[in-house]
XYZ file of C-alpha atoms in Angstrom:
252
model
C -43.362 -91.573 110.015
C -41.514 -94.458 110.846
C -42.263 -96.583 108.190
C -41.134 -93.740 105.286
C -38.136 -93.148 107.082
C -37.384 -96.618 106.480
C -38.764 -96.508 103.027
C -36.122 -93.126 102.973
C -33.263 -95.131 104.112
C -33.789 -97.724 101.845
C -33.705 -95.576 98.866
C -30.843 -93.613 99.912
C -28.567 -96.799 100.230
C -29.666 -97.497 96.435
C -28.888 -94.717 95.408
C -25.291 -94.697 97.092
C -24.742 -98.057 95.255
C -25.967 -96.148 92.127
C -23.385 -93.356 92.666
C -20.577 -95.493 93.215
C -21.299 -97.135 90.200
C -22.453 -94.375 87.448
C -19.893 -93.359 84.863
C -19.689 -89.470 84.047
C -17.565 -87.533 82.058
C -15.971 -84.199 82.580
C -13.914 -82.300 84.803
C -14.702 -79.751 87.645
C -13.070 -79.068 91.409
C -12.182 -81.792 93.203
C -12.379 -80.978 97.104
C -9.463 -82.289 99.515
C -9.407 -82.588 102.901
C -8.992 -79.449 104.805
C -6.084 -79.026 107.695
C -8.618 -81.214 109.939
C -8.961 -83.837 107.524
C -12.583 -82.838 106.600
C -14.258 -82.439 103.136
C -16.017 -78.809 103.199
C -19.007 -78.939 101.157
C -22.198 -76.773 100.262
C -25.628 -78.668 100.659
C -28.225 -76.058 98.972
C -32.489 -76.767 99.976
C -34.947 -74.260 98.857
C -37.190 -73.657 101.980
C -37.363 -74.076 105.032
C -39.924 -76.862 106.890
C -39.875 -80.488 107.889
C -39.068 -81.998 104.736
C -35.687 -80.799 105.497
C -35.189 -82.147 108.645
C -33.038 -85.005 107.922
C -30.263 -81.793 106.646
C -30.563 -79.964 110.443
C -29.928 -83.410 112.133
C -27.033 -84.446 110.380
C -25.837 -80.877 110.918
C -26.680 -80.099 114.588
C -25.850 -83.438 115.603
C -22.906 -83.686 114.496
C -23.525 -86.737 111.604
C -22.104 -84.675 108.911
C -18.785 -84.541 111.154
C -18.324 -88.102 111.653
C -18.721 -88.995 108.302
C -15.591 -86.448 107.084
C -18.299 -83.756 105.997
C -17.831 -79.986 106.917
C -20.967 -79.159 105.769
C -22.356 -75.738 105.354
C -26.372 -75.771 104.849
C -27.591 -72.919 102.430
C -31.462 -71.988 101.953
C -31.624 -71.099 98.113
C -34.636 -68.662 97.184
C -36.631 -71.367 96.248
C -36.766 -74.473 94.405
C -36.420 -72.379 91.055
C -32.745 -71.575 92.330
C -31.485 -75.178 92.834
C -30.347 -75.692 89.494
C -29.056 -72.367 89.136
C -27.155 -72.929 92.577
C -25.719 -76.027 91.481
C -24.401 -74.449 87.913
C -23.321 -70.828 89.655
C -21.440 -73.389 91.988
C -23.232 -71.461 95.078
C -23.615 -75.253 96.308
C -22.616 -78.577 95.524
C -25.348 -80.513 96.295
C -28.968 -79.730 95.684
C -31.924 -80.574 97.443
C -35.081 -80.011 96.201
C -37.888 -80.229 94.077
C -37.302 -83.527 91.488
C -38.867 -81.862 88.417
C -36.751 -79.133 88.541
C -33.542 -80.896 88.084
C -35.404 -83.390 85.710
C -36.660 -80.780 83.232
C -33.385 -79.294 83.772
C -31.909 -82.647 82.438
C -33.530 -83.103 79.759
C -33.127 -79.243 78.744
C -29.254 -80.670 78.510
C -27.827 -79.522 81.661
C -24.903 -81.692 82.926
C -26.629 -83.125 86.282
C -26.917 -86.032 87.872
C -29.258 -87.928 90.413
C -27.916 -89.458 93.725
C -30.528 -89.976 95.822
C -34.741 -89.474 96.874
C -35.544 -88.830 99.999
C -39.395 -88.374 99.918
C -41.497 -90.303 97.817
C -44.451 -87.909 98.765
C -45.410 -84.425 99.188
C -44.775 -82.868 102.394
C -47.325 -80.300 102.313
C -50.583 -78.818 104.443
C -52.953 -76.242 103.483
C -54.182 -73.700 105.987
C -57.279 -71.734 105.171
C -59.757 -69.010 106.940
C -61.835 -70.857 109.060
C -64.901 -69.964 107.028
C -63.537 -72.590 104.568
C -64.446 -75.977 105.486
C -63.223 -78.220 102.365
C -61.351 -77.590 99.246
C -63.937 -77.034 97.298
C -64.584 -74.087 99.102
C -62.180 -72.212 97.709
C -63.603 -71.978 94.304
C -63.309 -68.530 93.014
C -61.049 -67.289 95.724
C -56.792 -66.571 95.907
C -54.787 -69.566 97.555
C -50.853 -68.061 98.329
C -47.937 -70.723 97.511
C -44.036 -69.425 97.409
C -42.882 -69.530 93.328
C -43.626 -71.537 90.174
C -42.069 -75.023 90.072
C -42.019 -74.969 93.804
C -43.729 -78.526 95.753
C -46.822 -76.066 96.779
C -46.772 -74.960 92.776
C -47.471 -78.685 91.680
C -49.143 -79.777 94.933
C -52.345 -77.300 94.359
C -52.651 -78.690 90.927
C -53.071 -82.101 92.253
C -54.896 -81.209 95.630
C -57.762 -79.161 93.491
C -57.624 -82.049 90.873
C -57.855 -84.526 93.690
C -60.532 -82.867 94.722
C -62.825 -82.394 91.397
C -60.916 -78.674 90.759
C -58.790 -77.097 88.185
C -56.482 -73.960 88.889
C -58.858 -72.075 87.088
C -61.259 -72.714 89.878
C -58.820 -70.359 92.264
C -56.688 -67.502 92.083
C -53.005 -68.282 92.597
C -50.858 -65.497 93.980
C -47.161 -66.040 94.303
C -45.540 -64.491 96.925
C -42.049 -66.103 96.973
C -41.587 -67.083 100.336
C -42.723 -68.966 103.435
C -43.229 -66.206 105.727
C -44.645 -64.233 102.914
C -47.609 -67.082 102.851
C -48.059 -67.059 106.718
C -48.050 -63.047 106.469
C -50.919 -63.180 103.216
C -52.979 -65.868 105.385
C -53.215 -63.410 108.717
C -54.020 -60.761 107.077
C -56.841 -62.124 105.326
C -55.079 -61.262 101.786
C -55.494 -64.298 100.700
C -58.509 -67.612 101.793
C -55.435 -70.572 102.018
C -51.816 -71.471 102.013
C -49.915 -74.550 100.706
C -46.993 -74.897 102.794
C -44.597 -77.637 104.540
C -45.000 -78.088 108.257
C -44.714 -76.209 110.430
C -44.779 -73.542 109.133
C -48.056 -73.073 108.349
C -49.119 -73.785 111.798
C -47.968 -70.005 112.569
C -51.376 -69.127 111.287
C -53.279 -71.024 113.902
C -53.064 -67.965 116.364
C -55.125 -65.727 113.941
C -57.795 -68.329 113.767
C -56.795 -70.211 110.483
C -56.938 -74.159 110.242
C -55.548 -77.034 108.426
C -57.482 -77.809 105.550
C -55.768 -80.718 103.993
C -52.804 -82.503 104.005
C -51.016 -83.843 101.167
C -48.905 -86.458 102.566
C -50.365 -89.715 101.170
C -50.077 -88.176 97.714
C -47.186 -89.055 95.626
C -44.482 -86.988 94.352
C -40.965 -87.235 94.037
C -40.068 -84.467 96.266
C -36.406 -84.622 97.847
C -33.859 -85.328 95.501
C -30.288 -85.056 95.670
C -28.783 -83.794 92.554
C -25.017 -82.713 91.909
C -22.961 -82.375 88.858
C -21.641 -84.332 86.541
C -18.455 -83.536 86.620
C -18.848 -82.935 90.605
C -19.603 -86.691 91.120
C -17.117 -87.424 88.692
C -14.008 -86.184 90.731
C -15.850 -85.812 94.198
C -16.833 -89.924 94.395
C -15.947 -90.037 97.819
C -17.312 -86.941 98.844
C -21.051 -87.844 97.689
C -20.680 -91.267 99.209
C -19.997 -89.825 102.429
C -22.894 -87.424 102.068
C -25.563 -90.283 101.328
C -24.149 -91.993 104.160
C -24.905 -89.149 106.663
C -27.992 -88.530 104.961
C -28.947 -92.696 105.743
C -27.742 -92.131 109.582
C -29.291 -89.012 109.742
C -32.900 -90.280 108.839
C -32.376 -93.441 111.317
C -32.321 -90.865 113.936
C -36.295 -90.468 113.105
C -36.587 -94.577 113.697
C-alpha cells in the first residue's frame, strides 16, 4: 500500500506539471471564488469502494478546504456516466475508469487528462464457497455492475489470466454494487467482481474471496475534465491535484 501511494503521488505531481503546462482551446464557465473565498466544484466517481478513498479523505478531512476547494463528491451511476457527467456538466471533474474517457477521446469529445491515480485494478472476486479457483466457474454466471465498468474489463483479464474466455461464464449485469452483494447471497449468481470492501458483505452468507486483482495492471483512476474547463479553470485543477497529492500522503 505504501509503496503505490507513493507511486500515486508521484504521478499526480506529473500530471499537475502537465496541466499547468497543456494548451487548450475553447471557452466554458470559469468558477470564482465564492463569499468565503473558496472555489465550489463537482468531483464525479462512479462507485463506491476503496479505490476512492483518496476523494473521502480529502473531503472528511478537510484537505479539499485548505487547498481553496469547496468540493461536493457525486457517485455517478457508473463508470458509463462519467463522460456523460462531465459533458451534461453534472460534474467537473471525473474520476473513473481510463478507457472510458480514452475511447471517448478519440470518438472526438473535447476532454482532457490531468492525472492517474491507480496504475492497477482495485478489484476482488467473491464466490460460493463450493468454488475453489477460477476455473471453477466455467459454465456458471459471475455478477459485475455495467459494461465498460473496472469489473467489465477486469473478468476479461482475470479468466484470460487464468486460461478462460468470457465465453467460459455467464456474465449478468446488474448495475450496481449492492446489486452484486444482493445476487451473491442469494445464490443468483456463483461470483462477484467488485472493489473492496464491498464485497466482503458477502462473507456472512458463507462466500469467500476468490482472487484478487491488484498486481494486475490497468489504468484505473483517472482524472479527466474538459477542455475548455481546464482552459479557464487553471487554477482550480491545480488546486485539486494538489489535494488529491496531500490526500494520498495521508495513506504514507
Amino acid at each position: 500500500m505504501r509503496a503505490r501511494a507513493r507511486g500515486v503521488v508521484l504521478a499526480l505531481a506529473v500530471a499537475l506539471a502537465i496541466a499547468g503546462l497543456a494548451g487548450c482551446a475553447g471557452a466554458g464557465g470559469k468558477i470564482s471564488p465564492d463569499s468565503d473565498d473558496m472555489y465550489p466544484v463537482k468531483i464525479g466517481y462512479t462507485s463506491p469502494g476503496a479505490g476512492y478513498s483518496d476523494l473521502y479523505v480529502a473531503a472528511d478531512y478537510g484537505i479539499f478546504a485548505k487547498h481553496g476547494l469547496k468540493a461536493q463528491l457525486v457517485r455517478l451511476n457508473g463508470s458509463s456516466q462519467l463522460v456523460a457527467g462531465l459533458a451534461s456538466g453534472t460534474v467537473e471533474i471525473g474520476v473513473g475508469v481510463t478507457q472510458d474517457s480514452a475511447a471517448a477521446i478519440l470518438k472526438g469529445a473535447n476532454l482532457k487528462f490531468v492525472a492517474m491515480s491507480e496504475p492497477h485494478y482495485n478489484l476482488e472476486m467473491w464466490a460460493h464457497p463450493s468454488i475453489t479457483s477460477v476455473r471453477g466457474l466455467k459454465g456458471k454466471k459471475v455478477a459485475i455492475t455495467s459494461p465498460g465498468s473496472e469489473s467489465d474489463f477486469g473478468l476479461t483479464d482475470l479468466l484470460r489470466s487464468n486460461g478462460m474466455t468470457r465465453d467460459d461464464v455467464t456474465v449478468v449485469f446488474v448495475k450496481s454494487v449492492p446489486a452484486e452483494v444482493s445476487a451473491l447471497g442469494s445464490n443468483a449468481v456463483s461470483a462477484i467482481l467488485t472493489q473492496p470492501p464491498q464485497g466482503t458483505q458477502t462473507r456472512e452468507k458463507g462466500a469467500v474471496r476468490l482472487a484478487e486483482l491488484s498486481d494486475m495492471d490497468f489504468p484505473l483512476g483517472s482524472y479527466t475534465v474538459q477542455s475548455r474547463f481546464l482552459d479557464v479553470n487553471r487554477e482550480v485543477v491545480k488546486r485539486f491535484v494538489a489535494a488529491e497529492g496531500e490526500a494520498l500522503h495521508f495513506f504514507l
